[in-house]
mmCIF file of C-alpha atoms in Angstrom:
data_model
loop_
_atom_site.group_PDB
_atom_site.id
_atom_site.type_symbol
_atom_site.label_atom_id
_atom_site.label_comp_id
_atom_site.label_asym_id
_atom_site.label_seq_id
_atom_site.Cartn_x
_atom_site.Cartn_y
_atom_site.Cartn_z
ATOM 1 C CA MET A 144 109.271 -47.162 13.333
ATOM 2 C CA ASN A 145 109.563 -50.064 10.995
ATOM 3 C CA ARG A 146 107.688 -50.306 7.730
ATOM 4 C CA THR A 147 105.162 -52.837 9.002
ATOM 5 C CA ALA A 148 104.110 -50.635 11.954
ATOM 6 C CA LEU A 149 103.736 -47.617 9.681
ATOM 7 C CA LYS A 150 101.471 -49.648 7.400
ATOM 8 C CA TYR A 151 99.160 -50.600 10.262
ATOM 9 C CA LEU A 152 99.037 -46.972 11.463
ATOM 10 C CA ILE A 153 97.941 -45.682 8.060
ATOM 11 C CA VAL A 154 95.271 -48.384 7.757
ATOM 12 C CA GLY A 155 93.935 -47.492 11.230
ATOM 13 C CA LEU A 156 93.680 -43.784 10.421
ATOM 14 C CA LEU A 157 91.803 -44.455 7.202
ATOM 15 C CA ALA A 158 89.320 -46.726 8.989
ATOM 16 C CA GLY A 159 88.672 -44.008 11.604
ATOM 17 C CA VAL A 160 88.002 -41.378 8.966
ATOM 18 C CA LEU A 161 85.563 -43.612 7.069
ATOM 19 C CA ALA A 162 83.682 -44.505 10.259
ATOM 20 C CA SER A 163 83.346 -40.821 11.219
ATOM 21 C CA SER A 164 82.016 -39.897 7.738
ATOM 22 C CA ALA A 165 79.469 -42.685 7.895
ATOM 23 C CA MET A 166 78.212 -41.459 11.256
ATOM 24 C CA ASN A 167 77.837 -37.849 10.016
ATOM 25 C CA ALA A 168 75.967 -38.968 6.905
ATOM 26 C CA SER A 169 73.627 -41.056 9.014
ATOM 27 C CA ALA A 170 72.923 -38.064 11.230
ATOM 28 C CA LEU A 171 72.216 -35.849 8.229
ATOM 29 C CA VAL A 172 69.860 -38.334 6.677
ATOM 30 C CA SER A 173 68.042 -38.822 9.976
ATOM 31 C CA ALA A 174 67.717 -35.076 10.610
ATOM 32 C CA GLY A 175 66.397 -34.443 7.106
ATOM 33 C CA ALA A 176 63.901 -37.254 7.285
ATOM 34 C CA GLU A 177 62.075 -35.963 10.377
ATOM 35 C CA PRO A 178 60.654 -32.703 8.861
ATOM 36 C CA ALA A 179 59.532 -34.600 5.780
ATOM 37 C CA ALA A 180 57.647 -37.033 7.928
ATOM 38 C CA GLY A 181 56.140 -34.142 9.944
ATOM 39 C CA ALA A 182 55.016 -32.371 6.778
ATOM 40 C CA ALA A 183 53.422 -35.544 5.505
ATOM 41 C CA ALA A 184 51.613 -35.939 8.809
ATOM 42 C CA ALA A 185 50.337 -32.315 8.671
ATOM 43 C CA CYS A 186 48.868 -32.800 5.171
ATOM 44 C CA THR A 187 47.090 -36.006 6.056
ATOM 45 C CA PRO A 188 43.440 -35.340 7.262
ATOM 46 C CA LYS A 189 42.806 -36.370 10.789
ATOM 47 C CA LYS A 190 40.402 -39.248 10.952
ATOM 48 C CA LEU A 191 37.331 -38.625 13.160
ATOM 49 C CA THR A 192 36.332 -41.107 15.700
ATOM 50 C CA ALA A 193 32.875 -42.647 15.664
ATOM 51 C CA LYS A 194 31.929 -40.414 18.597
ATOM 52 C CA GLN A 195 33.094 -37.276 16.795
ATOM 53 C CA LYS A 196 31.225 -38.290 13.634
ATOM 54 C CA ALA A 197 28.021 -38.763 15.613
ATOM 55 C CA ALA A 198 28.452 -35.349 17.290
ATOM 56 C CA ALA A 199 28.986 -33.643 13.917
ATOM 57 C CA LYS A 200 25.898 -35.356 12.542
ATOM 58 C CA ARG A 201 23.809 -34.221 15.522
ATOM 59 C CA LYS A 202 25.084 -30.651 15.103
ATOM 60 C CA ALA A 203 24.168 -30.577 11.399
ATOM 61 C CA ALA A 204 20.718 -31.986 12.175
ATOM 62 C CA ALA A 205 20.207 -29.336 14.869
ATOM 63 C CA LYS A 206 21.100 -26.595 12.373
ATOM 64 C CA ARG A 207 18.573 -27.962 9.865
ATOM 65 C CA ARG A 208 15.855 -28.123 12.539
ATOM 66 C CA ALA A 209 16.603 -24.539 13.617
ATOM 67 C CA ALA A 210 16.404 -23.316 10.000
ATOM 68 C CA ALA A 211 13.105 -25.178 9.518
ATOM 69 C CA LYS A 212 11.713 -23.620 12.713
ATOM 70 C CA ARG A 213 12.707 -20.121 11.567
ATOM 71 C CA LYS A 214 11.074 -20.695 8.186
ATOM 72 C CA ALA A 215 7.888 -22.039 9.803
ATOM 73 C CA ALA A 216 7.799 -19.094 12.239
ATOM 74 C CA ALA A 217 8.177 -16.605 9.383
ATOM 75 C CA LYS A 218 5.381 -18.360 7.492
ATOM 76 C CA ARG A 219 3.093 -18.282 10.561
ATOM 77 C CA LYS A 220 3.872 -14.610 11.131
ATOM 78 C CA ALA A 221 3.040 -13.737 7.512
ATOM 79 C CA ALA A 222 -0.230 -15.688 7.768
ATOM 80 C CA GLU A 223 -1.111 -13.963 11.045
ATOM 81 C CA GLU A 224 -0.366 -10.521 9.578
ATOM 82 C CA LYS A 225 -2.510 -11.314 6.539
ATOM 83 C CA LYS A 226 -5.348 -12.506 8.768
ATOM 84 C CA ALA A 227 -5.054 -9.424 10.989
ATOM 85 C CA ALA A 228 -5.139 -7.135 7.939
ATOM 86 C CA ALA A 229 -8.233 -8.917 6.622
ATOM 87 C CA GLU A 230 -9.947 -8.651 10.013
ATOM 88 C CA LYS A 231 -9.028 -4.967 10.223
ATOM 89 C CA GLN A 232 -10.460 -4.343 6.772
ATOM 90 C CA LYS A 233 -13.597 -6.278 7.699
ATOM 91 C CA ALA A 234 -13.969 -4.313 10.911
ATOM 92 C CA ALA A 235 -13.410 -1.043 9.070
ATOM 93 C CA ALA A 236 -16.086 -1.785 6.481
ATOM 94 C CA PRO A 237 -19.286 0.037 7.392
ATOM 95 C CA PRO A 238 -22.422 -1.962 8.039
ATOM 96 C CA ALA A 239 -24.778 -2.412 5.137
ATOM 97 C CA ALA A 240 -27.147 0.489 4.718
ATOM 98 C CA ALA A 241 -30.449 -0.134 6.456
ATOM 99 C CA GLY A 242 -33.426 -0.381 4.168
ATOM 100 C CA ILE A 243 -34.024 -1.342 0.559
ATOM 101 C CA PRO A 244 -30.842 -1.202 -1.567
ATOM 102 C CA LEU A 245 -30.959 1.200 -4.490
ATOM 103 C CA THR A 246 -28.583 -0.285 -7.069
ATOM 104 C CA GLY A 247 -28.265 1.680 -10.262
ATOM 105 C CA LEU A 248 -27.523 5.211 -11.448
ATOM 106 C CA PHE A 249 -28.061 8.327 -9.354
ATOM 107 C CA ARG A 250 -28.349 10.681 -12.296
ATOM 108 C CA ILE A 251 -27.301 14.219 -11.320
ATOM 109 C CA ASN A 252 -28.945 17.487 -12.279
ATOM 110 C CA PRO A 253 -26.600 20.292 -13.390
ATOM 111 C CA GLY A 254 -25.671 22.854 -10.760
ATOM 112 C CA THR A 255 -27.197 26.344 -10.857
ATOM 113 C CA TYR A 256 -26.550 29.600 -9.048
ATOM 114 C CA ALA A 257 -28.773 32.671 -8.793
ATOM 115 C CA ASN A 258 -29.305 35.426 -6.224
ATOM 116 C CA GLY A 259 -26.755 33.944 -3.887
ATOM 117 C CA ASN A 260 -28.373 30.522 -3.864
ATOM 118 C CA ALA A 261 -27.064 27.297 -5.403
ATOM 119 C CA GLY A 262 -29.329 24.640 -6.895
ATOM 120 C CA GLY A 263 -28.880 21.276 -8.550
ATOM 121 C CA SER A 264 -25.613 19.474 -7.805
ATOM 122 C CA TRP A 265 -22.543 21.164 -6.354
ATOM 123 C CA ILE A 266 -19.462 20.901 -4.101
ATOM 124 C CA ARG A 267 -18.349 23.370 -1.451
ATOM 125 C CA LEU A 268 -14.884 23.361 0.142
ATOM 126 C CA VAL A 269 -14.794 24.222 3.858
ATOM 127 C CA LEU A 270 -11.502 25.713 5.045
ATOM 128 C CA ALA A 271 -9.546 24.006 7.832
ATOM 129 C CA GLY A 272 -11.123 24.791 11.191
ATOM 130 C CA GLY A 273 -14.426 25.865 9.673
ATOM 131 C CA SER A 274 -17.884 24.313 9.704
ATOM 132 C CA VAL A 275 -20.376 23.208 7.070
ATOM 133 C CA GLU A 276 -22.956 25.669 8.388
ATOM 134 C CA ARG A 277 -20.823 28.806 8.773
ATOM 135 C CA GLY A 278 -17.659 28.241 6.760
ATOM 136 C CA PRO A 279 -15.354 29.891 5.966
ATOM 137 C CA PHE A 280 -15.422 28.475 2.447
ATOM 138 C CA PHE A 281 -12.910 28.443 -0.376
ATOM 139 C CA THR A 282 -13.905 30.801 -3.190
ATOM 140 C CA ASN A 283 -13.471 29.154 -6.560
ATOM 141 C CA PRO A 284 -12.371 31.870 -9.026
ATOM 142 C CA SER A 285 -13.298 29.550 -11.910
ATOM 143 C CA SER A 286 -16.932 29.136 -10.827
ATOM 144 C CA LYS A 287 -19.778 31.553 -11.306
ATOM 145 C CA GLY A 288 -21.144 30.117 -8.069
ATOM 146 C CA GLY A 289 -18.368 31.670 -5.980
ATOM 147 C CA THR A 290 -17.848 29.249 -3.087
ATOM 148 C CA TYR A 291 -20.008 26.660 -4.901
ATOM 149 C CA THR A 292 -18.363 24.567 -7.630
ATOM 150 C CA LEU A 293 -21.304 23.711 -9.872
ATOM 151 C CA LEU A 294 -21.408 20.191 -11.300
ATOM 152 C CA ASN A 295 -22.495 18.859 -14.651
ATOM 153 C CA PRO A 296 -23.257 15.178 -15.331
ATOM 154 C CA GLY A 297 -20.504 13.079 -16.849
ATOM 155 C CA ALA A 298 -20.574 10.555 -19.690
ATOM 156 C CA GLU A 299 -22.548 8.049 -17.584
ATOM 157 C CA GLY A 300 -24.859 10.709 -16.176
ATOM 158 C CA GLY A 301 -24.012 10.460 -12.492
ATOM 159 C CA LEU A 302 -22.971 8.234 -9.592
ATOM 160 C CA ARG A 303 -23.469 4.467 -9.833
ATOM 161 C CA THR A 304 -24.001 2.110 -6.908
ATOM 162 C CA GLY A 305 -22.986 -1.545 -6.948
ATOM 163 C CA ARG A 306 -20.054 -0.955 -9.298
ATOM 164 C CA PHE A 307 -17.051 1.298 -9.795
ATOM 165 C CA GLN A 308 -16.495 4.200 -12.179
ATOM 166 C CA GLU A 309 -12.736 4.273 -12.509
ATOM 167 C CA PRO A 310 -10.631 7.122 -13.942
ATOM 168 C CA PRO A 311 -8.896 6.730 -17.310
ATOM 169 C CA SER A 312 -5.207 5.959 -17.700
ATOM 170 C CA PRO A 313 -3.503 8.351 -17.439
ATOM 171 C CA PRO A 314 -5.866 10.149 -15.024
ATOM 172 C CA PHE A 315 -4.377 13.585 -15.681
ATOM 173 C CA SER A 316 -3.357 15.713 -18.627
ATOM 174 C CA LEU A 317 0.165 17.111 -18.974
ATOM 175 C CA THR A 318 -1.043 20.278 -17.233
ATOM 176 C CA GLY A 319 -2.583 18.425 -14.273
ATOM 177 C CA ASP A 320 -6.207 18.576 -15.407
ATOM 178 C CA ALA A 321 -8.336 15.647 -14.174
ATOM 179 C CA LEU A 322 -9.628 13.509 -17.057
ATOM 180 C CA ALA A 323 -12.206 11.321 -15.252
ATOM 181 C CA ASN A 324 -15.607 12.041 -16.823
ATOM 182 C CA LYS A 325 -17.986 9.194 -15.979
ATOM 183 C CA ILE A 326 -19.646 10.623 -12.842
ATOM 184 C CA MET A 327 -19.217 14.324 -13.523
ATOM 185 C CA ALA A 328 -17.781 16.356 -16.332
ATOM 186 C CA PRO A 329 -14.430 17.880 -15.264
ATOM 187 C CA GLN A 330 -15.050 21.320 -13.759
ATOM 188 C CA ARG A 331 -12.587 24.166 -13.389
ATOM 189 C CA PHE A 332 -11.379 24.629 -9.825
ATOM 190 C CA ALA A 333 -8.845 27.444 -9.409
ATOM 191 C CA PHE A 334 -8.148 27.248 -13.161
ATOM 192 C CA ILE A 335 -7.390 23.494 -13.141
ATOM 193 C CA SER A 336 -9.958 20.810 -14.014
ATOM 194 C CA TYR A 337 -11.417 18.921 -11.056
ATOM 195 C CA SER A 338 -13.311 15.633 -11.260
ATOM 196 C CA ALA A 339 -14.336 12.486 -9.361
ATOM 197 C CA SER A 340 -14.240 8.711 -9.741
ATOM 198 C CA THR A 341 -14.610 5.457 -7.771
ATOM 199 C CA SER A 342 -12.119 2.554 -7.780
ATOM 200 C CA PRO A 343 -11.691 -0.803 -5.998
ATOM 201 C CA LYS A 344 -8.551 0.593 -4.374
ATOM 202 C CA ASP A 345 -8.557 4.164 -3.114
ATOM 203 C CA PRO A 346 -5.837 5.938 -5.169
ATOM 204 C CA GLN A 347 -4.766 8.221 -2.317
ATOM 205 C CA THR A 348 -4.409 5.667 0.479
ATOM 206 C CA GLY A 349 -4.079 2.408 -1.472
ATOM 207 C CA VAL A 350 -6.747 0.793 0.741
ATOM 208 C CA ALA A 351 -9.270 -1.608 -0.818
ATOM 209 C CA VAL A 352 -12.809 -0.217 -0.659
ATOM 210 C CA PRO A 353 -16.283 -1.523 -1.511
ATOM 211 C CA ALA A 354 -18.380 -0.206 -4.364
ATOM 212 C CA PRO A 355 -20.780 2.614 -3.425
ATOM 213 C CA SER A 356 -24.055 1.492 -1.863
ATOM 214 C CA ILE A 357 -27.213 3.440 -0.996
ATOM 215 C CA ALA A 358 -30.435 2.212 0.587
ATOM 216 C CA VAL A 359 -33.813 3.790 1.303
ATOM 217 C CA ARG A 360 -36.045 3.446 4.328
ATOM 218 C CA ASP A 361 -39.186 5.511 4.852
ATOM 219 C CA GLY A 362 -38.048 7.979 2.199
ATOM 220 C CA LYS A 363 -34.630 8.525 3.847
ATOM 221 C CA LEU A 364 -31.343 7.566 2.203
ATOM 222 C CA SER A 365 -28.236 6.205 3.887
ATOM 223 C CA GLY A 366 -25.186 4.266 2.777
ATOM 224 C CA GLN A 367 -21.457 4.344 2.255
ATOM 225 C CA LEU A 368 -19.355 6.108 -0.366
ATOM 226 C CA GLN A 369 -15.850 5.108 0.734
ATOM 227 C CA ALA A 370 -14.677 4.801 -2.864
ATOM 228 C CA VAL A 371 -15.381 8.406 -3.912
ATOM 229 C CA SER A 372 -12.132 10.090 -4.917
ATOM 230 C CA ALA A 373 -11.555 13.609 -6.229
ATOM 231 C CA GLU A 374 -8.758 14.404 -8.711
ATOM 232 C CA TRP A 375 -7.095 17.775 -9.222
ATOM 233 C CA ASN A 376 -3.667 19.025 -10.281
ATOM 234 C CA ASN A 377 -2.041 15.555 -10.489
ATOM 235 C CA ALA A 378 -3.259 14.621 -6.997
ATOM 236 C CA PHE A 379 -5.968 12.375 -5.540
ATOM 237 C CA PHE A 380 -8.074 13.317 -2.507
ATOM 238 C CA ASN A 381 -10.354 10.756 -0.925
ATOM 239 C CA GLN A 382 -13.819 12.269 -0.587
ATOM 240 C CA GLY A 383 -15.609 9.218 0.722
ATOM 241 C CA SER A 384 -17.896 8.792 3.682
ATOM 242 C CA PRO A 385 -16.719 7.035 5.728
ATOM 243 C CA LYS A 386 -13.015 7.078 4.907
ATOM 244 C CA PRO A 387 -11.362 3.983 3.330
ATOM 245 C CA ASP A 388 -10.351 2.715 6.784
ATOM 246 C CA GLY A 389 -13.911 3.154 8.079
ATOM 247 C CA SER A 390 -13.129 6.270 10.148
ATOM 248 C CA ASN A 391 -14.906 9.636 10.166
ATOM 249 C CA PRO A 392 -12.220 12.256 10.878
ATOM 250 C CA GLY A 393 -13.055 15.904 11.458
ATOM 251 C CA LEU A 394 -16.132 17.059 9.573
ATOM 252 C CA THR A 395 -16.623 13.738 7.769
ATOM 253 C CA SER A 396 -20.335 12.980 8.102
ATOM 254 C CA PRO A 397 -22.580 10.031 7.166
ATOM 255 C CA VAL A 398 -24.366 9.922 3.829
ATOM 256 C CA THR A 399 -27.922 11.245 4.158
ATOM 257 C CA GLY A 400 -30.654 12.096 1.680
ATOM 258 C CA THR A 401 -34.238 11.868 0.580
ATOM 259 C CA TYR A 402 -36.011 9.680 -1.968
ATOM 260 C CA ASP A 403 -39.454 9.848 -3.569
ATOM 261 C CA ALA A 404 -40.484 6.340 -4.611
ATOM 262 C CA ASP A 405 -43.092 7.682 -7.051
ATOM 263 C CA THR A 406 -40.905 10.116 -8.999
ATOM 264 C CA ARG A 407 -37.536 8.555 -8.021
ATOM 265 C CA ALA A 408 -36.279 12.048 -7.287
ATOM 266 C CA TYR A 409 -33.487 12.070 -4.725
ATOM 267 C CA THR A 410 -31.034 14.272 -2.829
ATOM 268 C CA LEU A 411 -27.707 13.087 -1.382
ATOM 269 C CA ASP A 412 -25.452 14.958 1.039
ATOM 270 C CA TRP A 413 -22.206 14.092 2.781
ATOM 271 C CA THR A 414 -19.042 15.802 3.988
ATOM 272 C CA SER A 415 -15.547 14.331 3.784
ATOM 273 C CA GLN A 416 -12.498 15.864 5.423
ATOM 274 C CA ILE A 417 -9.312 15.730 3.364
ATOM 275 C CA VAL A 418 -6.441 13.884 5.073
ATOM 276 C CA GLY A 419 -2.978 14.790 3.785
ATOM 277 C CA GLY A 420 -1.855 16.738 0.744
ATOM 278 C CA PRO A 421 -2.066 20.469 0.015
ATOM 279 C CA PHE A 422 -5.688 20.676 1.267
ATOM 280 C CA ASN A 423 -5.107 18.760 4.505
ATOM 281 C CA ASP A 424 -7.983 19.320 7.004
ATOM 282 C CA PHE A 425 -10.116 21.083 4.378
ATOM 283 C CA SER A 426 -13.501 19.387 3.918
ATOM 284 C CA GLY A 427 -15.568 18.823 0.796
ATOM 285 C CA HIS A 428 -19.322 19.120 1.262
ATOM 286 C CA TRP A 429 -21.143 17.337 -1.569
ATOM 287 C CA HIS A 430 -24.743 17.851 -2.611
ATOM 288 C CA LEU A 431 -26.181 15.743 -5.418
ATOM 289 C CA GLU A 432 -29.736 15.777 -6.634
ATOM 290 C CA GLY A 433 -31.522 14.294 -9.609
ATOM 291 C CA THR A 434 -33.342 11.083 -10.512
ATOM 292 C CA PHE A 435 -32.510 7.513 -9.619
ATOM 293 C CA GLU A 436 -32.482 4.905 -12.396
ATOM 294 C CA PRO A 437 -32.429 1.300 -11.101
ATOM 295 C CA SER A 438 -30.253 -1.276 -12.834
ATOM 296 C CA CYS A 439 -32.015 -3.779 -15.067
#
């Protein structure tokens, strides 16, 4: 091979090598560029079409309407429940006592006991399953009246109608003695002081109640004493007639009594069965007597 031929051979080989390198580099650049472009495409948010935008808008509006409907339904339900509760309370409230209202103070005479007979004002507790006429009755070891707990007038002298006589705050001493003293002075009942009060909301049941009301017709008394509550040993016992919800369970009996328009002397009797608590189904029979003092 002459020198000229060898020269052309070397030049040809070099050209082939350079062309091959260029092709490989182009392939590498092209292969590397594709993932980068794909990554860029993945990070770019997809643009919604006008149709998709409208659908999303309708969906959001539907959600808002559904939320508004739920809120309105909840509001209607709350209003209906409130109305139903008010109607129930109205239905439970006893009718106004027939006759002339006696609004004022039913001053009570102190209780007495002699020769097996009780006089004045007193309370008697009928055991569960018993009767007002035959008992059996709870014997109060703290009372000289035996089964009769004799009452003494409180700071206000007796039971008021047309207004409440609420207990103090706190209503009990550290030993559980009742501290209410407006209607009656606290009396010992099984070695713990017992008393009574009236409040706009019955403390045992939490039910709103009207103020006591009594009326007279032809010398006979009637009325409602839903708000009467007894307190003893850190506990409240509704002793109203009828009960706060207007019912008359067990031995619970209507308020009855007599009234002399000339002397204003009166007697009041009612029985109220205890619902719940340690004396459940026991019944308190109340007898008050004294003189009525009308409000000015």
